[in-house]
Short mmCIF file of N, CA and C in Angstrom, two decimals:
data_model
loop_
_atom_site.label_atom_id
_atom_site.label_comp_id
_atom_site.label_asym_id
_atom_site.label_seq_id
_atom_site.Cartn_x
_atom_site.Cartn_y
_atom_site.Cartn_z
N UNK A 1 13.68 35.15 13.30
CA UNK A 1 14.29 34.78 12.06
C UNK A 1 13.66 33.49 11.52
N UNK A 2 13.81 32.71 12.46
CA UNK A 2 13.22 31.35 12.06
C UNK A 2 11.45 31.54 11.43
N UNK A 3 10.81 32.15 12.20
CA UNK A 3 9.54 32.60 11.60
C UNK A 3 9.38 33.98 10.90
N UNK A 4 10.20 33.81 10.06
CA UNK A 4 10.06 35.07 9.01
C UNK A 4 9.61 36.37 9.28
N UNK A 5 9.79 36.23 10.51
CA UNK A 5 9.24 37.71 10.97
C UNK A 5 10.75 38.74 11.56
N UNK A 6 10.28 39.60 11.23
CA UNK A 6 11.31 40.75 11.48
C UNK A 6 11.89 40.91 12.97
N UNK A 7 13.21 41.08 13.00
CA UNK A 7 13.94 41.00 14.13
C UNK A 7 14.32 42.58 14.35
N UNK A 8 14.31 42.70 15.61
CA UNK A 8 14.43 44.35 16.80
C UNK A 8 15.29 43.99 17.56
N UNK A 9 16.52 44.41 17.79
CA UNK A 9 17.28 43.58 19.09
C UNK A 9 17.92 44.70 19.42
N UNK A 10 18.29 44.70 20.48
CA UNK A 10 19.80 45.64 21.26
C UNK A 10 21.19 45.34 20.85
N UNK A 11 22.08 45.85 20.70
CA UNK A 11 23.60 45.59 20.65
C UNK A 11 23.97 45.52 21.68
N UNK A 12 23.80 44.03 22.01
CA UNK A 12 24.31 44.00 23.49
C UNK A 12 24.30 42.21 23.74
N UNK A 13 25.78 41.51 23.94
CA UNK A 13 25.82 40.29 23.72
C UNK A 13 26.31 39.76 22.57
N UNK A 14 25.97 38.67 22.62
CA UNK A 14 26.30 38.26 21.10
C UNK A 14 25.19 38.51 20.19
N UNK A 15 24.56 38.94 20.39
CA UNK A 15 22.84 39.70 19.48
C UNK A 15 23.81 40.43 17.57
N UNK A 16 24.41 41.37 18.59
CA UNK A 16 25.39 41.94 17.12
C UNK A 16 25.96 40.72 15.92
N UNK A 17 26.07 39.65 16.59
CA UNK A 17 27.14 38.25 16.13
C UNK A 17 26.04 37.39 15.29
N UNK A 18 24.68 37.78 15.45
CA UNK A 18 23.67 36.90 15.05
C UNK A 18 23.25 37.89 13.79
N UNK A 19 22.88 39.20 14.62
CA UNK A 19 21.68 39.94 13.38
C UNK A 19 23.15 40.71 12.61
N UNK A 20 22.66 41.30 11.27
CA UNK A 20 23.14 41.53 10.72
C UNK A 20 22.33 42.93 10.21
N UNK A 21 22.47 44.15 10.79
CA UNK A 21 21.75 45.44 11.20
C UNK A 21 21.14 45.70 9.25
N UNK A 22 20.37 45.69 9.59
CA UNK A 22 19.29 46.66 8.05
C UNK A 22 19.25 45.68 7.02
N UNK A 23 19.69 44.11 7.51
CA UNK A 23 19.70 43.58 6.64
C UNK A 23 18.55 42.05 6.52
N UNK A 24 19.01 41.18 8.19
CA UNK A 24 18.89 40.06 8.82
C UNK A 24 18.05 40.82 10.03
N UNK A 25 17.81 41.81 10.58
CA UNK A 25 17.17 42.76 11.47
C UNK A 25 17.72 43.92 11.80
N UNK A 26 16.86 44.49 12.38
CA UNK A 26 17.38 45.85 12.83
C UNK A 26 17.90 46.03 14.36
N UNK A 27 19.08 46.82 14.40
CA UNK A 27 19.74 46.81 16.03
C UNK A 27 19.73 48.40 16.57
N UNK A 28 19.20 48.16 17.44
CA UNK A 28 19.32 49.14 18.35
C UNK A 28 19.99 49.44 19.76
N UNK A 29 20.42 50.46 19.97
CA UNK A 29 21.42 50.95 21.22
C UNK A 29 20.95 50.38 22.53
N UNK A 30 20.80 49.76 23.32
CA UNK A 30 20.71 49.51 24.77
C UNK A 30 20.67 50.94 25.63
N UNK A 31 18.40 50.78 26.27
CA UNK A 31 18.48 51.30 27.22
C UNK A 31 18.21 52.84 26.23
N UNK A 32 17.34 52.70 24.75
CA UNK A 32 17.61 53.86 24.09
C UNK A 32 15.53 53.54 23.50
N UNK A 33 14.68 53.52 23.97
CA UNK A 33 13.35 52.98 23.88
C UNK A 33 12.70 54.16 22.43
N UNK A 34 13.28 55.44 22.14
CA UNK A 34 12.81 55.95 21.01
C UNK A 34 14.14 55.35 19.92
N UNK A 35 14.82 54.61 19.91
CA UNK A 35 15.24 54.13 18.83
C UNK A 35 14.50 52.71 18.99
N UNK A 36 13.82 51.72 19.42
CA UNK A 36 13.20 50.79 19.69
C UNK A 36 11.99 51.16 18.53
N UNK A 37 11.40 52.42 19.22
CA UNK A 37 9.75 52.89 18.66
C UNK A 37 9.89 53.47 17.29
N UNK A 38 11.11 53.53 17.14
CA UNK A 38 11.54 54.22 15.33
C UNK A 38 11.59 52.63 14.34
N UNK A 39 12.51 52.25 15.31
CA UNK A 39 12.53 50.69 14.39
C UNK A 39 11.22 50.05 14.11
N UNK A 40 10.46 50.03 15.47
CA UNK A 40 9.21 49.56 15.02
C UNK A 40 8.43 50.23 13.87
N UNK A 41 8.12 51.37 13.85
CA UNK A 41 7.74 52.53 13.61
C UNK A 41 7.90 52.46 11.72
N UNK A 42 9.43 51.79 11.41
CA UNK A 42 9.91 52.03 10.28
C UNK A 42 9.43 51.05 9.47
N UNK A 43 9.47 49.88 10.24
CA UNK A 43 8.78 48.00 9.81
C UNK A 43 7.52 48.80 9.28
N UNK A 44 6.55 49.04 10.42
CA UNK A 44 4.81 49.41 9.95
C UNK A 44 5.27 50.13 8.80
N UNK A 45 5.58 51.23 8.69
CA UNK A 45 5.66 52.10 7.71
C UNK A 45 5.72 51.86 6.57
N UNK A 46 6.99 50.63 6.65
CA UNK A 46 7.38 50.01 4.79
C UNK A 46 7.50 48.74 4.94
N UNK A 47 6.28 48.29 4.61
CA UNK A 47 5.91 46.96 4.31
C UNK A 47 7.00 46.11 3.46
N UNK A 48 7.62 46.36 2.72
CA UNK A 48 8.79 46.35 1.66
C UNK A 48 10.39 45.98 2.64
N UNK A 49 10.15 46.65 3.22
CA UNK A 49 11.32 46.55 3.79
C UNK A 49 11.34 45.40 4.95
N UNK A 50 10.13 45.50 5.63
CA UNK A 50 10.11 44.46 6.62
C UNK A 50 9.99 43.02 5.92
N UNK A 51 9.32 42.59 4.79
CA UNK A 51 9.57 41.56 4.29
C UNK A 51 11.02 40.99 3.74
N UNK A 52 11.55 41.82 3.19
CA UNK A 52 13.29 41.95 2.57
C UNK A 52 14.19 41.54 4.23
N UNK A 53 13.48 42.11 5.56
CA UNK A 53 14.49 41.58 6.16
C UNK A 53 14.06 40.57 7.08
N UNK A 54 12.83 39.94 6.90
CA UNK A 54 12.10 38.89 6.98
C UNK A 54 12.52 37.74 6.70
N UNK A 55 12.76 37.78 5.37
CA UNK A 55 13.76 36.88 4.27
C UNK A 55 14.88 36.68 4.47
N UNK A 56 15.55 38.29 4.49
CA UNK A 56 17.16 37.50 4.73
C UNK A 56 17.18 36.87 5.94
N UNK A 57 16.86 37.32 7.37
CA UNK A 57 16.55 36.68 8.71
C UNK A 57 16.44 35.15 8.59
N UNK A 58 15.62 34.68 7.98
CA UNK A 58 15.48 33.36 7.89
C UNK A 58 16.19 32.57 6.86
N UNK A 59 16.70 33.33 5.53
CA UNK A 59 18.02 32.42 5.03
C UNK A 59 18.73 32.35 5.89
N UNK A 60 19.34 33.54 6.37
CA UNK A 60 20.47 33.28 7.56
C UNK A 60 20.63 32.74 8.49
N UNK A 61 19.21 32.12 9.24
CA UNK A 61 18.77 30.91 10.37
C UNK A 61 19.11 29.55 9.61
N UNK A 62 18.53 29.59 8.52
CA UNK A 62 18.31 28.25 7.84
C UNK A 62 20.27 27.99 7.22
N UNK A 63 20.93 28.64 7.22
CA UNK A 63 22.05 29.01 6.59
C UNK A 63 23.42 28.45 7.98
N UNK A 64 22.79 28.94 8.81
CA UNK A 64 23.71 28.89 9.97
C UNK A 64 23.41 28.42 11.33
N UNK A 65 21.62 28.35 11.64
CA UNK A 65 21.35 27.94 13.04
C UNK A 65 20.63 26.93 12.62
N UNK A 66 20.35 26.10 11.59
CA UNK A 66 19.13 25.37 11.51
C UNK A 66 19.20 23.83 12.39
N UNK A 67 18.44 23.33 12.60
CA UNK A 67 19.16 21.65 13.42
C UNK A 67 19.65 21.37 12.31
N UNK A 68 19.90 20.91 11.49
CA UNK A 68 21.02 20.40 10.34
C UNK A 68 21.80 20.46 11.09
N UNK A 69 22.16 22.09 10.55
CA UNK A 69 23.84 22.81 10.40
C UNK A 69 24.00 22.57 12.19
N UNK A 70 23.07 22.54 13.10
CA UNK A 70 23.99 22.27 14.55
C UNK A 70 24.27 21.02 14.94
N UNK A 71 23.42 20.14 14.06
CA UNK A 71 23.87 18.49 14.78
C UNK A 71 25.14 18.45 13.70
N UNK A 72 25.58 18.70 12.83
CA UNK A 72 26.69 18.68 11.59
C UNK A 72 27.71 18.80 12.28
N UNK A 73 27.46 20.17 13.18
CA UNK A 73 28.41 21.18 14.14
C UNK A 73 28.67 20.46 14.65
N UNK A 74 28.13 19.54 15.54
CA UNK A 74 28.25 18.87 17.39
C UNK A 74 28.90 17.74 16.39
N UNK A 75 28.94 16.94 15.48
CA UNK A 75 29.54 15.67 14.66
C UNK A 75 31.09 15.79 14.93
N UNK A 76 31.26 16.80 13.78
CA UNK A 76 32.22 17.55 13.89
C UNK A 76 33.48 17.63 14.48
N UNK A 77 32.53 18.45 15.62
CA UNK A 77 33.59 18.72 17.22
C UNK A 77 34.11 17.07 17.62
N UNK A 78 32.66 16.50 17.96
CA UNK A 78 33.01 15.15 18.49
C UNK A 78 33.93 14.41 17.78
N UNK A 79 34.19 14.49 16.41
CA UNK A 79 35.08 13.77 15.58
C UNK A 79 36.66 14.28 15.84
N UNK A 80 36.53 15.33 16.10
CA UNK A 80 37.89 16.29 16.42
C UNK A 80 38.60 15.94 17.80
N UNK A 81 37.11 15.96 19.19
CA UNK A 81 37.53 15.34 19.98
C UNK A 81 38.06 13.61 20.11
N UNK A 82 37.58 12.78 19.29
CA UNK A 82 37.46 11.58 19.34
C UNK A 82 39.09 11.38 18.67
N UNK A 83 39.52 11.59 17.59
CA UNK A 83 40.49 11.45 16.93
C UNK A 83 41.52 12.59 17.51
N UNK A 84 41.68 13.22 18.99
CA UNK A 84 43.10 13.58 19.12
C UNK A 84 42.73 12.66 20.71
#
């Protein structure tokens, strides 16, 4: 995400909680290697599409995981902890 490149992951973990399927990357079943080779398969195929989720991938890093938004995060907490 962070390097604009297209994301392939399993549904498995918090992976589902991060990508955001056909949009932020594509998810596939765990332990399922021709849905792996389709996803890949689909990126090569349409150039179009792998850039579109290229893009959103990395708004959505820059949006929610970036160091900003996690040192903001850790402030935050610590302020929450500090003041009870």
């Amino acid at each position: 995400m962070k390097l604009k490149t297209p994301v392939i992951a399993t549904k498995t973990g918090g992976i589902p909680e991060i990508i955001d399927d056909n949009r932020t990357g594509i998810l596939c079943e765990n332990e399922r290697p021709d849905l792996l080779a389709s996803a890949i398969k689909s990126l090569l195929d349409n150039p179009l599409l792998s850039k579109q989720i290229s893009e959103s991938g990395y708004e959505e890093f820059k949006n929610r995981f970036s160091a900003d938004i996690f040192i903001n995060k850790h402030i935050e907490l610590y302020s929450k902890i500090k003041r009870n």
